[in-house]
Amino acid sequence: MTFRFRAAAALDIRRKQEDAARLESAKAELALDNARQKAEAARAAVIADGERLVNAQAAGLESWRVQWHRAWIDQQRRHAAARASEADVKAREAEAAQKVVQEAFKRRRVLERLRDRAARKHRRAADQQHARDMNELATLRFVAQITEGATRGD
């Protein structure tokens, strides 16, 4: 008698769901890394532009060029803030995707534990049945020996 887990199809579905969740989580992590790199590059650009402005002012720049540089730096700061905001959004999405993975893992593990418990129960029942069969066989052999001995002794 072989063991058959009735919810095997459900377990397969749970595995596929977990795999899909892990894939989405990996994509979210990749998007987060890209967003963080863009935010860091934008922040570095703001710092570099600020340093260029300081150097240009030290060299004696016209006031209209100073104003242009300041406007450019303000635009770069807005761009950097937008990239930082995008990185925050991607971080929340990655965190949510990781929670989905954790829930999928829990659901899969529940079914695996049920399967393992059912397999142990089946194995125990099979072992008990085997012991009963062996006891019955031993009893039959013993009775046969007694019966055979009694007929010889007559």
PDB file of C-alpha atoms in Angstrom, residues 135-153:
ATOM      1  CA  ASN A 135       1.830 -12.072  14.562  1.00  0.00           C
ATOM      2  CA  GLU A 136      -0.988 -13.815  12.744  1.00  0.00           C
ATOM      3  CA  LEU A 137       1.489 -15.801  10.656  1.00  0.00           C
ATOM      4  CA  ALA A 138       3.464 -16.783  13.754  1.00  0.00           C
ATOM      5  CA  THR A 139       0.238 -17.819  15.485  1.00  0.00           C
ATOM      6  CA  LEU A 140      -0.812 -19.908  12.496  1.00  0.00           C
ATOM      7  CA  ARG A 141       2.588 -21.619  12.387  1.00  0.00           C
ATOM      8  CA  PHE A 142       2.484 -22.265  16.113  1.00  0.00           C
ATOM      9  CA  VAL A 143      -1.025 -23.693  15.902  1.00  0.00           C
ATOM     10  CA  ALA A 144       0.070 -25.813  12.938  1.00  0.00           C
ATOM     11  CA  GLN A 145       3.032 -27.158  14.922  1.00  0.00           C
ATOM     12  CA  ILE A 146       0.847 -27.944  17.917  1.00  0.00           C
ATOM     13  CA  THR A 147      -1.751 -29.592  15.709  1.00  0.00           C
ATOM     14  CA  GLU A 148       0.926 -31.557  13.859  1.00  0.00           C
ATOM     15  CA  GLY A 149       2.544 -32.578  17.138  1.00  0.00           C
ATOM     16  CA  ALA A 150      -0.789 -33.646  18.582  1.00  0.00           C
ATOM     17  CA  THR A 151      -1.594 -35.824  15.556  1.00  0.00           C
ATOM     18  CA  ARG A 152       1.843 -37.477  15.690  1.00  0.00           C
ATOM     19  CA  GLY A 153       1.535 -38.105  19.386  1.00  0.00           C
TER      20      GLY A 153
END
